[in-house]
Coordinates of N, CA and C in Angstrom, one line a residue:
M1 N 0.8 -1.2 0.0 CA 0.0 0.0 0.0 C 0.9 1.2 0.0
G2 N 0.5 2.2 -0.8 CA 1.2 3.4 -0.8 C 0.9 4.3 0.5
S3 N 1.7 5.2 0.8 CA 1.5 6.0 2.0 C 0.2 6.8 1.9
E4 N -0.2 7.1 0.7 CA -1.4 7.9 0.6 C -2.6 7.1 1.0
M5 N -2.6 5.8 1.0 CA -3.7 5.0 1.4 C -3.9 5.0 2.9
C6 N -2.8 5.3 3.6 CA -2.9 5.2 5.1 C -3.2 6.5 5.7
R7 N -3.2 7.6 4.9 CA -3.5 8.9 5.5 C -5.0 9.0 5.9
C8 N -5.2 9.8 6.9 CA -6.6 10.1 7.3 C -7.1 11.2 6.4
G9 N -8.3 11.6 6.5 CA -8.9 12.6 5.7 C -8.3 14.0 6.0
S10 N -9.0 15.0 5.4 CA -8.5 16.3 5.6 C -8.6 16.8 7.0
N11 N -8.1 18.0 7.2 CA -8.2 18.6 8.6 C -9.6 18.8 9.0
T12 N -10.5 19.2 8.0 CA -11.9 19.4 8.3 C -12.5 18.1 8.8
E13 N -12.2 17.0 8.1 CA -12.8 15.7 8.5 C -12.3 15.3 9.8
M14 N -11.0 15.5 10.1 CA -10.4 15.1 11.4 C -11.0 16.0 12.5
S15 N -11.2 17.2 12.2 CA -11.9 18.1 13.2 C -13.3 17.6 13.5
W16 N -14.0 17.3 12.5 CA -15.4 16.8 12.7 C -15.4 15.5 13.5
I17 N -14.4 14.6 13.2 CA -14.4 13.3 13.9 C -14.0 13.6 15.4
R18 N -13.0 14.5 15.6 CA -12.7 14.8 17.0 C -13.9 15.3 17.8
T19 N -14.7 16.2 17.1 CA -15.8 16.8 17.7 C -16.9 15.7 18.1
V20 N -17.1 14.8 17.1 CA -18.1 13.8 17.4 C -17.6 12.9 18.5
V21 N -16.4 12.5 18.5 CA -15.9 11.6 19.6 C -16.0 12.4 21.0
A22 N -15.6 13.6 21.0 CA -15.7 14.4 22.2 C -17.1 14.5 22.7
H23 N -18.1 14.7 21.8 CA -19.5 14.7 22.2 C -19.9 13.3 22.7
L24 N -19.5 12.3 22.1 CA -19.9 10.9 22.6 C -19.4 10.7 24.0
F25 N -18.1 11.1 24.2 CA -17.6 10.9 25.6 C -18.4 11.7 26.6
Y26 N -18.6 13.0 26.2 CA -19.3 13.9 27.1 C -20.7 13.4 27.4
Y27 N -21.5 13.1 26.4 CA -22.9 12.7 26.6 C -23.1 11.3 27.1
S28 N -22.1 10.5 27.0 CA -22.2 9.1 27.5 C -22.0 9.1 29.0
G29 N -21.5 10.2 29.6 CA -21.3 10.3 31.0 C -19.9 9.9 31.4
V30 N -19.1 9.5 30.5 CA -17.7 9.0 30.8 C -16.9 10.2 31.4
C31 N -17.1 11.4 30.9 CA -16.3 12.5 31.5 C -16.8 12.8 33.0
Y32 N -18.1 12.7 33.2 CA -18.6 12.9 34.6 C -18.1 11.8 35.5
L33 N -18.1 10.5 35.0 CA -17.6 9.4 35.9 C -16.1 9.6 36.2
R34 N -15.4 10.0 35.1 CA -13.9 10.2 35.3 C -13.7 11.3 36.4
A35 N -14.4 12.4 36.3 CA -14.3 13.5 37.2 C -14.6 13.0 38.6
R36 N -15.7 12.3 38.8 CA -16.1 11.8 40.1 C -15.0 10.8 40.7
Y37 N -14.5 10.0 39.8 CA -13.4 9.0 40.3 C -12.2 9.8 40.7
L38 N -11.8 10.8 39.9 CA -10.6 11.6 40.3 C -10.8 12.4 41.5
Q39 N -12.1 12.9 41.7 CA -12.4 13.6 42.9 C -12.3 12.8 44.2
K40 N -12.5 11.5 44.1 CA -12.4 10.7 45.3 C -10.9 10.5 45.6
Q41 N -10.0 10.6 44.6 CA -8.6 10.4 44.8 C -8.0 11.7 45.4
H42 N -8.4 12.8 44.9 CA -7.9 14.1 45.4 C -8.8 15.2 44.9
P43 N -8.9 16.4 45.5 CA -9.8 17.5 45.0 C -9.4 17.9 43.6
L44 N -10.4 18.2 42.8 CA -10.1 18.6 41.5 C -9.8 20.1 41.4
V45 N -8.7 20.4 40.8 CA -8.3 21.8 40.6 C -8.1 22.0 39.1
R46 N -8.7 23.0 38.5 CA -8.5 23.3 37.1 C -8.1 24.8 37.0
V47 N -7.2 25.0 36.1 CA -6.7 26.4 35.8 C -7.4 26.9 34.5
V48 N -8.1 28.0 34.6 CA -8.7 28.7 33.5 C -7.8 29.8 33.1
L49 N -7.3 29.7 31.8 CA -6.3 30.7 31.3 C -7.0 31.6 30.3
I50 N -6.8 32.9 30.5 CA -7.3 33.9 29.5 C -6.1 34.8 29.2
H51 N -6.3 35.5 28.1 CA -5.3 36.5 27.7 C -5.9 37.9 27.9
H52 N -6.1 38.6 26.9 CA -6.7 39.9 27.1 C -8.2 39.8 27.1
I53 N -8.8 40.8 27.7 CA -10.3 40.8 27.8 C -10.9 41.6 26.7
K54 N -11.4 40.9 25.7 CA -12.0 41.5 24.5 C -13.3 42.1 24.9
S55 N -14.1 41.4 25.7 CA -15.5 41.9 26.0 C -15.7 41.8 27.5
P56 N -15.8 43.0 28.2 CA -16.0 42.9 29.7 C -17.3 42.2 30.0
K57 N -18.3 42.3 29.2 CA -19.6 41.5 29.5 C -19.3 40.0 29.4
R58 N -18.6 39.6 28.5 CA -18.3 38.1 28.4 C -17.4 37.7 29.5
F59 N -16.4 38.5 29.9 CA -15.5 38.2 31.0 C -16.3 38.1 32.3
E60 N -17.2 39.1 32.5 CA -18.0 39.0 33.7 C -19.0 37.8 33.7
A61 N -19.5 37.5 32.6 CA -20.4 36.3 32.5 C -19.6 35.0 32.8
M62 N -18.4 35.0 32.3 CA -17.5 33.8 32.6 C -17.2 33.7 34.1
I63 N -16.9 34.8 34.7 CA -16.6 34.8 36.2 C -17.8 34.5 37.0
R64 N -19.0 35.0 36.6 CA -20.2 34.7 37.3 C -20.5 33.2 37.2
Y65 N -20.3 32.7 36.0 CA -20.6 31.2 35.7 C -19.7 30.4 36.7
Y66 N -18.4 30.7 36.7 CA -17.5 29.9 37.5 C -17.8 30.1 39.0
R67 N -18.2 31.3 39.4 CA -18.5 31.6 40.8 C -19.7 30.8 41.2
T68 N -20.7 30.7 40.4 CA -22.0 30.0 40.8 C -21.9 28.5 40.7
R69 N -21.1 27.9 39.8 CA -21.0 26.5 39.6 C -19.8 25.8 40.2
H70 N -18.8 26.6 40.5 CA -17.5 26.0 41.0 C -17.0 26.7 42.2
H71 N -15.9 26.4 42.7 CA -15.2 27.0 43.8 C -14.0 27.7 43.3
M72 N -14.0 29.1 43.2 CA -12.9 29.9 42.8 C -11.9 30.0 43.9
V73 N -10.6 29.6 43.6 CA -9.6 29.6 44.7 C -8.4 30.4 44.1
S74 N -7.5 30.8 45.0 CA -6.2 31.4 44.7 C -5.2 30.2 44.5
W75 N -4.1 30.6 43.9 CA -3.0 29.6 43.8 C -2.5 29.2 45.2
Q76 N -2.5 30.2 46.1 CA -2.1 30.0 47.5 C -3.0 28.9 48.2
D77 N -4.3 29.0 47.9 CA -5.3 28.0 48.4 C -4.9 26.6 47.9
V78 N -4.5 26.5 46.7 CA -4.1 25.2 46.1 C -2.8 24.7 46.9
V79 N -1.9 25.6 47.0 CA -0.6 25.2 47.7 C -0.8 24.7 49.1
E80 N -1.7 25.5 49.8 CA -2.0 25.1 51.2 C -3.1 24.1 51.3
E81 N -3.6 23.5 50.2 CA -4.6 22.5 50.2 C -5.9 23.0 50.8
N82 N -6.2 24.3 50.6 CA -7.4 24.9 51.2 C -8.4 24.9 50.0
V83 N -8.8 23.7 49.5 CA -9.7 23.6 48.4 C -10.9 22.7 48.9
D84 N -12.0 22.8 48.1 CA -13.2 22.1 48.4 C -13.1 20.7 47.8
P85 N -13.1 19.6 48.6 CA -12.9 18.3 48.1 C -14.1 17.8 47.3
E86 N -15.3 18.5 47.4 CA -16.5 18.1 46.7 C -16.8 18.9 45.5
A87 N -16.0 19.9 45.2 CA -16.3 20.8 44.1 C -15.1 20.8 43.1
V88 N -15.3 21.4 42.0 CA -14.3 21.6 41.0 C -13.7 23.0 41.4
N89 N -12.5 23.0 41.8 CA -11.8 24.3 42.2 C -11.1 24.9 41.0
I90 N -11.4 26.2 40.8 CA -11.0 26.9 39.7 C -10.0 28.0 40.1
V91 N -8.8 28.0 39.4 CA -7.8 29.0 39.6 C -7.8 29.8 38.3
L92 N -8.0 31.1 38.3 CA -8.0 32.0 37.2 C -6.6 32.5 36.9
S93 N -6.1 32.4 35.7 CA -4.8 32.8 35.3 C -4.9 33.7 34.1
M94 N -4.1 34.8 34.0 CA -4.1 35.6 32.9 C -2.6 35.7 32.4
D95 N -2.4 35.7 31.1 CA -1.1 35.7 30.5 C -0.8 36.9 29.6
D96 N 0.4 37.4 29.7 CA 1.1 38.3 28.7 C 1.2 39.7 29.3
G97 N 0.1 40.3 29.8 CA 0.2 41.7 30.4 C -0.5 42.7 29.6
Y98 N -1.8 42.5 29.5 CA -2.7 43.4 28.7 C -3.3 44.5 29.5
Q99 N -3.5 45.6 29.0 CA -4.1 46.8 29.7 C -5.5 46.5 30.1
S100 N -6.2 45.6 29.4 CA -7.6 45.3 29.7 C -7.7 44.6 31.0
W101 N -6.6 44.0 31.5 CA -6.7 43.4 32.9 C -7.0 44.5 33.9
H102 N -6.3 45.6 33.7 CA -6.5 46.7 34.7 C -7.7 47.5 34.4
D103 N -8.0 47.8 33.1 CA -9.1 48.7 32.8 C -10.4 48.0 32.9
E104 N -10.6 46.8 32.4 CA -11.8 46.1 32.5 C -11.9 45.0 33.5
G105 N -10.8 44.3 33.7 CA -10.8 43.1 34.5 C -10.9 43.3 36.0
L106 N -10.1 44.3 36.5 CA -9.9 44.4 37.9 C -11.2 44.7 38.6
A107 N -12.1 45.6 38.1 CA -13.3 45.9 38.7 C -14.2 44.6 38.8
I108 N -14.2 43.8 37.8 CA -15.0 42.6 37.8 C -14.4 41.6 38.8
L109 N -13.1 41.4 38.8 CA -12.5 40.6 39.9 C -12.9 41.0 41.3
E110 N -12.9 42.3 41.5 CA -13.3 42.9 42.8 C -14.8 42.6 43.1
R111 N -15.6 42.8 42.1 CA -17.1 42.6 42.2 C -17.4 41.2 42.7
Y112 N -16.7 40.2 42.1 CA -16.9 38.8 42.4 C -15.9 38.2 43.4
A113 N -15.1 39.0 44.0 CA -14.0 38.6 44.9 C -13.3 37.4 44.4
T114 N -12.8 37.5 43.2 CA -12.1 36.4 42.5 C -10.6 36.7 42.4
P115 N -9.9 35.7 43.0 CA -8.4 35.9 43.0 C -7.9 35.5 41.6
C116 N -6.7 36.0 41.2 CA -6.2 35.8 39.9 C -4.7 35.8 39.9
L117 N -4.1 34.8 39.1 CA -2.7 34.9 38.8 C -2.5 35.7 37.5
M118 N -1.5 36.5 37.5 CA -1.2 37.3 36.3 C 0.2 37.2 35.9
F119 N 0.5 36.6 34.8 CA 1.8 36.4 34.3 C 2.2 37.3 33.2
V120 N 3.2 38.2 33.4 CA 3.4 39.3 32.6 C 4.7 39.1 31.8
S121 N 4.6 39.3 30.5 CA 5.8 39.4 29.6 C 6.4 40.8 29.8
T122 N 7.5 40.9 30.5 CA 8.0 42.2 30.8 C 8.4 43.1 29.7
G123 N 8.8 42.5 28.6 CA 9.2 43.3 27.4 C 8.0 44.0 26.7
F124 N 6.8 43.5 27.1 CA 5.6 44.1 26.5 C 5.1 45.3 27.3
V125 N 5.4 45.3 28.6 CA 4.9 46.3 29.6 C 5.6 47.7 29.2
G126 N 4.7 48.7 29.2 CA 5.2 50.0 29.0 C 5.4 50.5 27.5
L127 N 5.2 49.5 26.6 CA 5.3 50.0 25.2 C 4.3 51.0 24.8
K128 N 4.7 52.1 24.2 CA 3.7 53.2 23.9 C 3.5 53.4 22.5
D129 N 4.6 53.2 21.7 CA 4.5 53.4 20.2 C 3.7 52.3 19.6
S130 N 2.6 52.7 18.8 CA 1.7 51.8 18.2 C 2.4 50.8 17.3
E131 N 3.5 51.3 16.6 CA 4.2 50.4 15.7 C 5.0 49.3 16.6
A132 N 5.6 49.7 17.7 CA 6.3 48.8 18.5 C 5.3 47.8 19.2
I133 N 4.2 48.3 19.6 CA 3.2 47.4 20.2 C 2.7 46.3 19.1
G134 N 2.4 46.8 17.9 CA 2.0 45.9 16.8 C 3.1 44.9 16.5
Q135 N 4.3 45.3 16.5 CA 5.4 44.4 16.2 C 5.6 43.4 17.3
Y136 N 5.5 43.8 18.6 CA 5.6 42.9 19.7 C 4.4 41.9 19.6
C137 N 3.2 42.3 19.4 CA 2.1 41.4 19.3 C 2.2 40.4 18.2
R138 N 2.7 40.9 17.0 CA 2.9 39.9 15.9 C 4.1 39.0 16.1
D139 N 5.2 39.5 16.5 CA 6.4 38.7 16.6 C 6.5 37.9 17.8
N140 N 6.1 38.4 18.9 CA 6.3 37.7 20.2 C 5.0 36.9 20.7
L141 N 3.9 37.6 20.6 CA 2.7 37.0 21.1 C 1.9 36.2 20.0
K142 N 2.4 36.3 18.7 CA 1.8 35.6 17.6 C 0.4 36.0 17.4
L143 N 0.1 37.3 17.6 CA -1.3 37.7 17.4 C -1.5 38.4 16.0
S144 N -2.7 38.2 15.5 CA -3.0 38.9 14.2 C -3.6 40.3 14.4
F145 N -3.7 40.7 15.7 CA -4.3 41.9 16.1 C -3.4 42.6 17.1
T146 N -3.7 43.8 17.4 CA -2.9 44.6 18.4 C -3.7 44.8 19.6
S147 N -3.1 44.6 20.8 CA -3.8 44.9 22.0 C -2.8 45.6 22.9
A148 N -3.3 46.6 23.6 CA -2.5 47.5 24.4 C -1.9 46.8 25.6
P149 N -0.6 47.0 25.9 CA 0.0 46.5 27.1 C -0.2 47.3 28.3
L150 N 0.0 46.7 29.5 CA 0.0 47.4 30.7 C 1.1 48.4 30.7
D151 N 0.8 49.5 31.4 CA 2.0 50.4 31.7 C 2.5 50.1 33.1
E152 N 3.6 50.7 33.5 CA 4.2 50.4 34.8 C 3.3 50.7 36.0
D153 N 2.5 51.8 35.9 CA 1.6 52.2 37.0 C 0.5 51.1 37.1
Q154 N 0.0 50.7 36.0 CA -1.1 49.7 36.0 C -0.6 48.4 36.6
L155 N 0.6 48.0 36.2 CA 1.2 46.8 36.7 C 1.4 46.9 38.2
R156 N 1.9 48.0 38.7 CA 2.1 48.2 40.1 C 0.8 48.1 40.8
T157 N -0.3 48.7 40.3 CA -1.6 48.6 40.9 C -2.1 47.2 41.0
L158 N -1.9 46.4 40.0 CA -2.3 45.0 40.0 C -1.4 44.2 40.9
S159 N -0.1 44.5 41.0 CA 0.8 43.8 41.8 C 0.5 44.0 43.3
D160 N 0.0 45.2 43.6 CA -0.3 45.6 45.0 C -1.7 45.1 45.4
H161 N -2.5 44.7 44.5 CA -3.9 44.4 44.8 C -4.0 43.0 45.5
P162 N -4.8 42.9 46.5 CA -4.9 41.7 47.3 C -5.5 40.5 46.5
L163 N -6.2 40.7 45.4 CA -6.8 39.6 44.7 C -5.8 39.1 43.6
S164 N -4.8 39.8 43.3 CA -3.9 39.3 42.2 C -2.5 39.0 42.7
V165 N -1.9 38.0 42.1 CA -0.5 37.6 42.3 C 0.1 37.8 40.9
V166 N 1.2 38.6 40.8 CA 1.8 38.9 39.5 C 3.1 38.1 39.5
G167 N 3.3 37.4 38.3 CA 4.5 36.7 38.1 C 5.1 37.0 36.8
G168 N 6.3 36.5 36.5 CA 7.0 36.7 35.3 C 6.6 35.7 34.2
H169 N 6.5 36.1 33.0 CA 6.2 35.3 31.8 C 7.2 35.5 30.7
T170 N 8.5 35.6 31.1 CA 9.6 35.9 30.3 C 9.6 37.3 29.8
I171 N 10.7 37.7 29.1 CA 10.8 39.1 28.7 C 10.1 39.3 27.3
C172 N 10.4 38.3 26.4 CA 9.9 38.5 25.0 C 9.0 37.3 24.6
H173 N 8.5 36.5 25.5 CA 7.5 35.5 25.2 C 8.0 34.5 24.2
P174 N 9.2 33.9 24.3 CA 9.6 32.9 23.4 C 8.8 31.6 23.7
F175 N 8.7 30.7 22.7 CA 8.0 29.4 22.9 C 9.1 28.5 23.5
L176 N 9.1 28.3 24.8 CA 10.1 27.7 25.5 C 10.4 26.2 25.0
S177 N 9.4 25.6 24.5 CA 9.6 24.2 24.0 C 10.4 24.2 22.7
K178 N 10.5 25.3 22.1 CA 11.3 25.4 20.8 C 12.7 26.0 21.0
L179 N 13.1 26.3 22.2 CA 14.4 26.8 22.5 C 15.4 25.7 22.8
T180 N 16.6 25.9 22.5 CA 17.7 25.0 22.8 C 18.0 25.1 24.3
P181 N 18.5 24.1 25.0 CA 18.9 24.2 26.4 C 19.8 25.4 26.7
E182 N 20.6 25.8 25.8 CA 21.5 26.9 26.0 C 20.7 28.2 26.1

């Protein structure tokens, strides 16, 4: 048989097959049973990762959903094992360092008393020139659009806020799995 006989269908077909299989697992109850089994072994902790906040309404709806259905916890709660053994514990994490975290996100986090990890690419912070921001977004964040970075004062505000923990996310956001050990 030639190698072309062994190939699966197109990406669209594969995507459709993955979607059907995922729905079969979900609606068969396998996912629920797996979650219940894992919960008996140890509390379930899931990290929800977002980047910039495109729509404050959608962000607020997401936070409200997780708040009503799950147990929102800080990373410190996870480390100290201060989690609900009967619930799915959610840690909210944000990546890269977008101005929307400060301008739209912080008030929503406060409204719902939601702790958050914020990992900042420090080379992005404080860029003011729209051309430099666009180049950083394209080259480092691999975005097809431009989104404003935090400035230093906004980063300081977030860093000092009791609901947020700010950490480093490299300077220029390289894909670490593609770097050599050196």
